[in-house]
mmCIF file of C-alpha atoms and ligand atoms in Angstrom:
data_model
loop_
_atom_site.group_PDB
_atom_site.id
_atom_site.type_symbol
_atom_site.label_atom_id
_atom_site.label_comp_id
_atom_site.label_asym_id
_atom_site.label_seq_id
_atom_site.Cartn_x
_atom_site.Cartn_y
_atom_site.Cartn_z
ATOM 1 C CA MET G 571 0.182 0.135 -0.067
ATOM 2 C CA THR G 572 1.352 3.541 -0.633
ATOM 3 C CA ASN G 573 1.508 5.855 2.409
ATOM 4 C CA PRO G 574 -1.930 7.366 3.002
ATOM 5 C CA CYS G 575 -0.353 10.601 4.712
ATOM 6 C CA LYS G 576 1.712 11.553 1.730
ATOM 7 C CA ILE G 577 0.027 13.190 -1.053
ATOM 8 C CA TYR G 578 1.039 14.870 -4.221
ATOM 9 C CA GLU G 579 -0.782 17.975 -5.794
ATOM 10 C CA ASP G 580 0.769 19.987 -8.732
ATOM 11 C CA GLY G 581 3.943 18.424 -8.163
ATOM 12 C CA VAL G 582 4.484 19.409 -4.340
ATOM 13 C CA GLU G 583 4.342 16.762 -1.687
ATOM 14 C CA TYR G 584 2.322 17.185 1.493
ATOM 15 C CA THR G 585 2.734 15.010 4.681
ATOM 16 C CA LEU G 586 -0.065 14.722 6.965
ATOM 17 C CA GLY G 587 1.648 12.733 9.428
ATOM 18 C CA VAL G 588 3.781 9.723 10.038
ATOM 19 C CA LEU G 589 3.739 5.900 9.298
ATOM 20 C CA THR G 590 4.464 3.913 11.970
ATOM 21 C CA GLY G 591 3.774 0.323 11.370
ATOM 22 C CA ASN G 592 0.130 0.189 9.578
ATOM 23 C CA LYS G 593 -1.182 3.057 11.611
ATOM 24 C CA VAL G 594 -0.755 6.873 10.824
ATOM 25 C CA ILE G 595 -0.277 9.472 13.409
ATOM 26 C CA TYR G 596 -1.765 12.452 11.791
ATOM 27 C CA ASP G 597 -0.780 15.785 12.724
ATOM 28 C CA PHE G 598 -3.400 18.770 12.319
ATOM 29 C CA PRO G 599 -1.377 21.717 11.650
ATOM 30 C CA LYS G 600 0.003 19.745 8.786
ATOM 31 C CA ILE G 601 -3.563 18.560 7.462
ATOM 32 C CA MET G 602 -4.558 22.347 7.923
ATOM 33 C CA ILE G 603 -1.727 23.406 5.653
ATOM 34 C CA TYR G 604 -2.967 20.886 3.071
ATOM 35 C CA LEU G 605 -6.743 21.542 3.060
ATOM 36 C CA GLU G 606 -5.868 25.157 2.352
ATOM 37 C CA ALA G 607 -3.681 24.312 -0.348
ATOM 38 C CA LYS G 608 -5.823 21.622 -1.921
ATOM 39 C CA GLY G 609 -9.064 24.281 -1.320
ATOM 40 C CA LYS G 610 -7.002 27.177 -3.365
ATOM 41 C CA LEU G 611 -6.264 24.380 -6.297
ATOM 42 C CA LEU G 612 -10.147 23.290 -6.307
ATOM 43 C CA PHE G 613 -12.002 26.564 -5.342
ATOM 44 C CA GLY G 614 -9.535 29.497 -6.258
ATOM 45 C CA ASP G 615 -7.040 31.580 -4.372
ATOM 46 C CA HIS G 616 -9.577 33.247 -1.886
ATOM 47 C CA PHE G 617 -10.030 29.984 -0.342
ATOM 48 C CA ARG G 618 -8.376 29.933 3.296
ATOM 49 C CA ILE G 619 -8.878 27.960 6.399
ATOM 50 C CA TYR G 620 -10.922 30.692 8.576
ATOM 51 C CA LYS G 621 -9.621 30.642 12.382
ATOM 52 C CA LYS G 622 -13.162 30.224 13.221
ATOM 53 C CA ASP G 623 -13.742 27.258 11.409
ATOM 54 C CA GLN G 624 -10.860 25.552 12.859
ATOM 55 C CA ARG G 625 -12.829 23.745 15.749
ATOM 56 C CA ILE G 626 -15.537 22.310 12.996
ATOM 57 C CA ILE G 627 -12.797 21.083 10.476
ATOM 58 C CA ARG G 628 -10.984 19.209 13.684
ATOM 59 C CA GLU G 629 -14.006 17.625 14.097
ATOM 60 C CA LEU G 630 -14.345 16.530 10.523
ATOM 61 C CA CYS G 631 -10.675 15.612 10.462
ATOM 62 C CA ASN G 632 -10.945 13.366 13.491
ATOM 63 C CA TYR G 633 -14.115 11.672 11.894
ATOM 64 C CA PHE G 634 -12.400 11.154 8.194
ATOM 65 C CA ILE G 635 -9.284 9.826 9.852
ATOM 66 C CA LYS G 636 -11.497 7.823 12.453
ATOM 67 C CA ASP G 637 -9.282 8.711 15.510
ATOM 68 C CA LYS G 638 -11.690 6.741 17.958
ATOM 69 C CA GLU G 639 -10.657 8.523 20.957
ATOM 70 C CA SER G 640 -11.210 12.020 19.790
ATOM 71 C CA CYS G 641 -14.326 10.983 18.044
ATOM 72 C CA GLU G 642 -15.692 9.521 21.056
ATOM 73 C CA LYS G 643 -14.751 12.666 23.151
ATOM 74 C CA LEU G 644 -16.526 14.567 20.471
ATOM 75 C CA GLY G 645 -19.765 12.325 20.691
ATOM 76 C CA ILE G 646 -19.209 11.341 17.111
ATOM 77 C CA ASP G 647 -19.711 7.894 15.745
ATOM 78 C CA PRO G 648 -17.453 7.246 12.778
ATOM 79 C CA GLY G 649 -19.987 4.381 11.857
ATOM 80 C CA LYS G 650 -22.409 6.896 10.990
ATOM 81 C CA GLY G 651 -22.642 9.773 8.255
ATOM 82 C CA LEU G 652 -22.171 13.537 8.722
ATOM 83 C CA LEU G 653 -25.087 15.986 8.444
ATOM 84 C CA ILE G 654 -23.399 19.278 8.148
ATOM 85 C CA SER G 655 -25.503 22.399 9.115
ATOM 86 C CA GLY G 656 -25.211 25.784 9.296
ATOM 87 C CA PRO G 657 -26.189 29.167 7.876
ATOM 88 C CA VAL G 658 -25.911 30.176 4.313
ATOM 89 C CA GLY G 659 -22.756 30.559 2.948
ATOM 90 C CA CYS G 660 -20.913 29.430 5.697
ATOM 91 C CA GLY G 661 -18.837 26.661 3.626
ATOM 92 C CA LYS G 662 -20.364 23.538 4.277
ATOM 93 C CA THR G 663 -20.704 22.363 0.435
ATOM 94 C CA SER G 664 -16.940 23.320 0.004
ATOM 95 C CA LEU G 665 -15.556 21.665 3.074
ATOM 96 C CA MET G 666 -17.598 18.237 2.131
ATOM 97 C CA LYS G 667 -15.879 18.560 -1.265
ATOM 98 C CA LEU G 668 -12.585 19.061 0.239
ATOM 99 C CA MET G 669 -12.323 16.755 3.492
ATOM 100 C CA LYS G 670 -12.181 13.523 1.139
ATOM 101 C CA TYR G 671 -8.921 14.485 -0.301
ATOM 102 C CA ILE G 672 -7.439 14.026 3.333
ATOM 103 C CA VAL G 673 -8.207 10.340 3.125
ATOM 104 C CA PRO G 674 -7.389 9.122 -0.523
ATOM 105 C CA HIS G 675 -7.385 5.751 0.460
ATOM 106 C CA GLN G 676 -10.819 5.615 1.387
ATOM 107 C CA ARG G 677 -13.659 5.074 -0.783
ATOM 108 C CA PRO G 678 -14.730 8.556 -1.968
ATOM 109 C CA TYR G 679 -18.320 9.769 -2.000
ATOM 110 C CA SER G 680 -20.002 12.116 -4.681
ATOM 111 C CA VAL G 681 -21.735 15.375 -3.603
ATOM 112 C CA VAL G 682 -24.608 15.726 -5.378
ATOM 113 C CA ALA G 683 -27.081 18.634 -5.085
ATOM 114 C CA SER G 684 -30.572 17.387 -3.746
ATOM 115 C CA ARG G 685 -32.581 20.294 -6.116
ATOM 116 C CA CYS G 686 -30.751 18.095 -9.102
ATOM 117 C CA ILE G 687 -31.815 15.034 -7.785
ATOM 118 C CA VAL G 688 -35.542 16.210 -7.870
ATOM 119 C CA PHE G 689 -34.739 17.532 -11.269
ATOM 120 C CA SER G 690 -33.755 13.998 -11.974
ATOM 121 C CA PHE G 691 -36.942 12.748 -10.449
ATOM 122 C CA ASN G 692 -39.439 15.002 -12.566
ATOM 123 C CA HIS G 693 -38.121 13.492 -15.671
ATOM 124 C CA LEU G 694 -37.321 9.713 -14.556
ATOM 125 C CA GLY G 695 -39.608 9.599 -11.622
ATOM 126 C CA TYR G 696 -39.010 6.756 -9.268
ATOM 127 C CA LYS G 697 -36.051 5.201 -11.193
ATOM 128 C CA THR G 698 -34.204 8.315 -9.337
ATOM 129 C CA ILE G 699 -34.939 7.292 -6.101
ATOM 130 C CA GLU G 700 -33.793 3.909 -6.573
ATOM 131 C CA ASP G 701 -30.546 5.036 -8.216
ATOM 132 C CA PHE G 702 -29.748 6.957 -5.066
ATOM 133 C CA GLY G 703 -30.806 4.249 -2.856
ATOM 134 C CA ASP G 704 -28.269 1.670 -4.259
ATOM 135 C CA SER G 705 -24.592 0.982 -2.589
ATOM 136 C CA GLN G 706 -22.712 4.095 -3.749
ATOM 137 C CA PHE G 707 -21.380 6.684 -1.324
ATOM 138 C CA PHE G 708 -23.121 10.048 -1.589
ATOM 139 C CA CYS G 709 -23.327 13.613 0.247
ATOM 140 C CA PHE G 710 -26.570 15.078 -0.507
ATOM 141 C CA ASP G 711 -26.053 18.519 -0.769
ATOM 142 C CA ASP G 712 -28.618 21.170 0.717
ATOM 143 C CA ILE G 713 -31.234 19.087 2.017
ATOM 144 C CA GLY G 714 -34.576 20.509 2.943
ATOM 145 C CA VAL G 715 -34.684 23.535 0.586
ATOM 146 C CA GLU G 716 -35.093 21.540 -2.732
ATOM 147 C CA PRO G 717 -38.424 21.781 -4.467
ATOM 148 C CA ILE G 718 -41.420 19.043 -4.277
ATOM 149 C CA GLY G 719 -40.722 16.260 -7.121
ATOM 150 C CA ARG G 720 -43.687 15.967 -9.617
ATOM 151 C CA HIS G 721 -43.514 12.848 -12.070
ATOM 152 C CA TYR G 722 -46.754 12.470 -14.150
ATOM 153 C CA GLY G 723 -49.027 14.755 -11.904
ATOM 154 C CA ARG G 724 -48.055 12.948 -8.766
ATOM 155 C CA ASP G 725 -46.149 14.921 -5.836
ATOM 156 C CA CYS G 726 -43.563 13.024 -4.225
ATOM 157 C CA ASN G 727 -41.000 14.317 -1.213
ATOM 158 C CA VAL G 728 -37.963 13.082 -2.843
ATOM 159 C CA MET G 729 -35.189 13.656 -0.791
ATOM 160 C CA GLY G 730 -37.483 12.217 1.854
ATOM 161 C CA GLU G 731 -38.129 9.002 0.055
ATOM 162 C CA ILE G 732 -34.201 8.699 -0.652
ATOM 163 C CA LEU G 733 -33.264 9.169 2.903
ATOM 164 C CA LEU G 734 -35.838 6.313 3.885
ATOM 165 C CA SER G 735 -33.724 4.053 1.330
ATOM 166 C CA ARG G 736 -30.536 5.228 2.596
ATOM 167 C CA TYR G 737 -31.621 4.334 5.926
ATOM 168 C CA GLU G 738 -32.824 0.695 4.865
ATOM 169 C CA LEU G 739 -29.393 0.453 3.160
ATOM 170 C CA PHE G 740 -27.555 1.589 6.348
ATOM 171 C CA LEU G 741 -28.951 -1.011 8.359
ATOM 172 C CA GLU G 742 -28.325 -3.494 5.814
ATOM 173 C CA THR G 743 -24.834 -2.594 4.787
ATOM 174 C CA LYS G 744 -23.650 0.093 7.041
ATOM 175 C CA ILE G 745 -23.057 2.348 3.998
ATOM 176 C CA LYS G 746 -22.778 5.497 5.138
ATOM 177 C CA THR G 747 -24.614 8.766 3.723
ATOM 178 C CA HIS G 748 -23.499 12.505 4.166
ATOM 179 C CA ALA G 749 -25.563 15.415 3.720
ATOM 180 C CA THR G 750 -25.582 19.341 4.376
ATOM 181 C CA THR G 751 -28.526 21.553 5.170
ATOM 182 C CA ASN G 752 -29.640 25.041 6.018
ATOM 183 C CA LEU G 753 -32.336 23.888 8.131
ATOM 184 C CA ASN G 754 -32.343 23.014 11.995
ATOM 185 C CA ALA G 755 -34.009 19.941 13.716
ATOM 186 C CA GLU G 756 -37.292 21.272 13.876
ATOM 187 C CA GLU G 757 -37.162 22.620 10.207
ATOM 188 C CA LEU G 758 -35.812 19.174 8.788
ATOM 189 C CA GLU G 759 -38.664 17.585 10.842
ATOM 190 C CA LYS G 760 -41.281 19.735 9.260
ATOM 191 C CA ARG G 761 -40.034 19.432 5.770
ATOM 192 C CA PHE G 762 -39.458 15.522 6.170
ATOM 193 C CA GLY G 763 -42.065 14.293 8.766
ATOM 194 C CA ILE G 764 -41.412 12.721 12.487
ATOM 195 C CA ARG G 765 -40.608 9.321 10.530
ATOM 196 C CA VAL G 766 -37.589 10.588 8.477
ATOM 197 C CA ARG G 767 -36.367 12.662 11.171
ATOM 198 C CA SER G 768 -36.101 9.870 13.497
ATOM 199 C CA ARG G 769 -34.177 7.717 11.116
ATOM 200 C CA MET G 770 -31.597 10.866 9.938
ATOM 201 C CA ARG G 771 -30.716 10.989 13.662
ATOM 202 C CA GLN G 772 -29.815 7.007 13.378
ATOM 203 C CA LEU G 773 -28.078 7.809 9.739
ATOM 204 C CA PHE G 774 -25.799 11.056 10.565
ATOM 205 C CA ASN G 775 -23.899 12.627 13.121
ATOM 206 C CA LEU G 776 -24.920 16.325 13.525
ATOM 207 C CA ILE G 777 -21.745 18.861 12.979
ATOM 208 C CA ALA G 778 -23.311 22.364 13.159
ATOM 209 C CA PHE G 779 -21.521 25.664 12.079
ATOM 210 C CA ASP G 780 -22.425 28.526 14.397
ATOM 211 C CA LYS G 781 -25.352 30.553 13.846
ATOM 212 C CA GLN G 782 -23.346 33.760 13.451
ATOM 213 C CA CYS G 783 -20.827 32.344 11.064
ATOM 214 C CA VAL G 784 -20.476 34.906 8.433
ATOM 215 C CA ASP G 785 -21.478 34.255 4.596
ATOM 216 C CA LYS G 786 -18.238 33.611 2.672
ATOM 217 C CA ARG G 787 -19.791 34.800 -0.697
ATOM 218 C CA LYS G 788 -18.446 37.865 -2.068
HETATM 219 N N1 ATP Q 1124 -12.976 28.757 3.643
HETATM 220 C C1 ATP Q 1124 -13.134 29.519 2.687
HETATM 221 N N2 ATP Q 1124 -12.577 30.453 2.356
HETATM 222 C C2 ATP Q 1124 -12.726 31.284 1.144
HETATM 223 N N3 ATP Q 1124 -13.944 31.363 0.403
HETATM 224 C C3 ATP Q 1124 -14.740 30.045 0.831
HETATM 225 C C4 ATP Q 1124 -14.654 29.122 1.966
HETATM 226 N N4 ATP Q 1124 -15.317 28.443 2.162
HETATM 227 C C5 ATP Q 1124 -16.551 28.800 1.195
HETATM 228 N N5 ATP Q 1124 -16.244 29.924 0.389
HETATM 229 C C6 ATP Q 1124 -16.713 30.606 -0.624
HETATM 230 O O1 ATP Q 1124 -17.921 31.154 -0.162
HETATM 231 C C7 ATP Q 1124 -19.087 30.680 -0.850
HETATM 232 C C8 ATP Q 1124 -19.942 29.744 -0.474
HETATM 233 O O2 ATP Q 1124 -19.439 28.624 -0.108
HETATM 234 P P1 ATP Q 1124 -20.263 27.281 0.089
HETATM 235 O O3 ATP Q 1124 -21.163 27.056 -1.017
HETATM 236 O O4 ATP Q 1124 -19.398 26.213 0.483
HETATM 237 O O5 ATP Q 1124 -21.262 27.404 1.306
HETATM 238 P P2 ATP Q 1124 -22.688 26.660 2.022
HETATM 239 O O6 ATP Q 1124 -22.477 26.938 3.526
HETATM 240 O O7 ATP Q 1124 -22.489 25.280 1.163
HETATM 241 O O8 ATP Q 1124 -23.677 27.775 1.342
HETATM 242 P P3 ATP Q 1124 -25.453 27.404 1.281
HETATM 243 O O9 ATP Q 1124 -25.843 27.430 2.357
HETATM 244 O O10 ATP Q 1124 -25.730 28.335 0.191
HETATM 245 O O11 ATP Q 1124 -25.489 26.028 0.532
HETATM 246 C C9 ATP Q 1124 -18.286 29.908 -2.131
HETATM 247 O O12 ATP Q 1124 -18.544 30.891 -3.295
HETATM 248 C C10 ATP Q 1124 -17.089 29.268 -1.749
HETATM 249 O O13 ATP Q 1124 -15.899 29.603 -2.686
HETATM 250 MG MG1 MG Q 1125 -24.280 24.670 0.007
#
């Protein structure tokens, strides 16, 4: 196996920690340096790691590198997925697109916009719900504010249905699902109903940005 804590980007080597035996001891300051560099490559030169976001990024790092002790302290279950909540523009989508790069040895997830899934449903109907309920690894972006689906005159709460399927999949196979949202627990329940909300608690660890977090959109 190649060393998972050595990553090359544009000919530059980044070292995220040291490999001892088959265990990596990660070094947070080094992970932050890599995340800032990779963020600039992915999103542009304006990208930086804000001091105020370091707490949440550290939590995400502990989750992705599966640091059992730290996860336990933080109340994070590495066996569940992540639900990142926070105000508009705080950087949820960018972070979920970025974090997978610190663990290149793990199976990557695709970040898919919930509203695009609804548009697909409007064309293809229930096939879309089947497609996203299968064993691929997804991060559903911006759940809860997508429009209601409509196929041949029938309304459907598409993401609600998909979350129910993902829950069944999780019980059967332990395959995780991630998501981001602007909504709080109460609003999610209003949007998806109590059955979905209850299952979401089992499917996700909740990682919340501060309500005061600034909009990073210029
Ligand atoms: N760490 C960062 N440094 C600089 N710019 C950032 C950072 N994070 C996000 N941005 C920029 O801020 C904007 C919003 O980011 P992003 O889409 O990730 O936020 P979001 O929380 O997903 O927003 P929404 O709730 O609207 O979906 C983007 O233009 C992105 O490039
Ligand atoms: Mg977003």
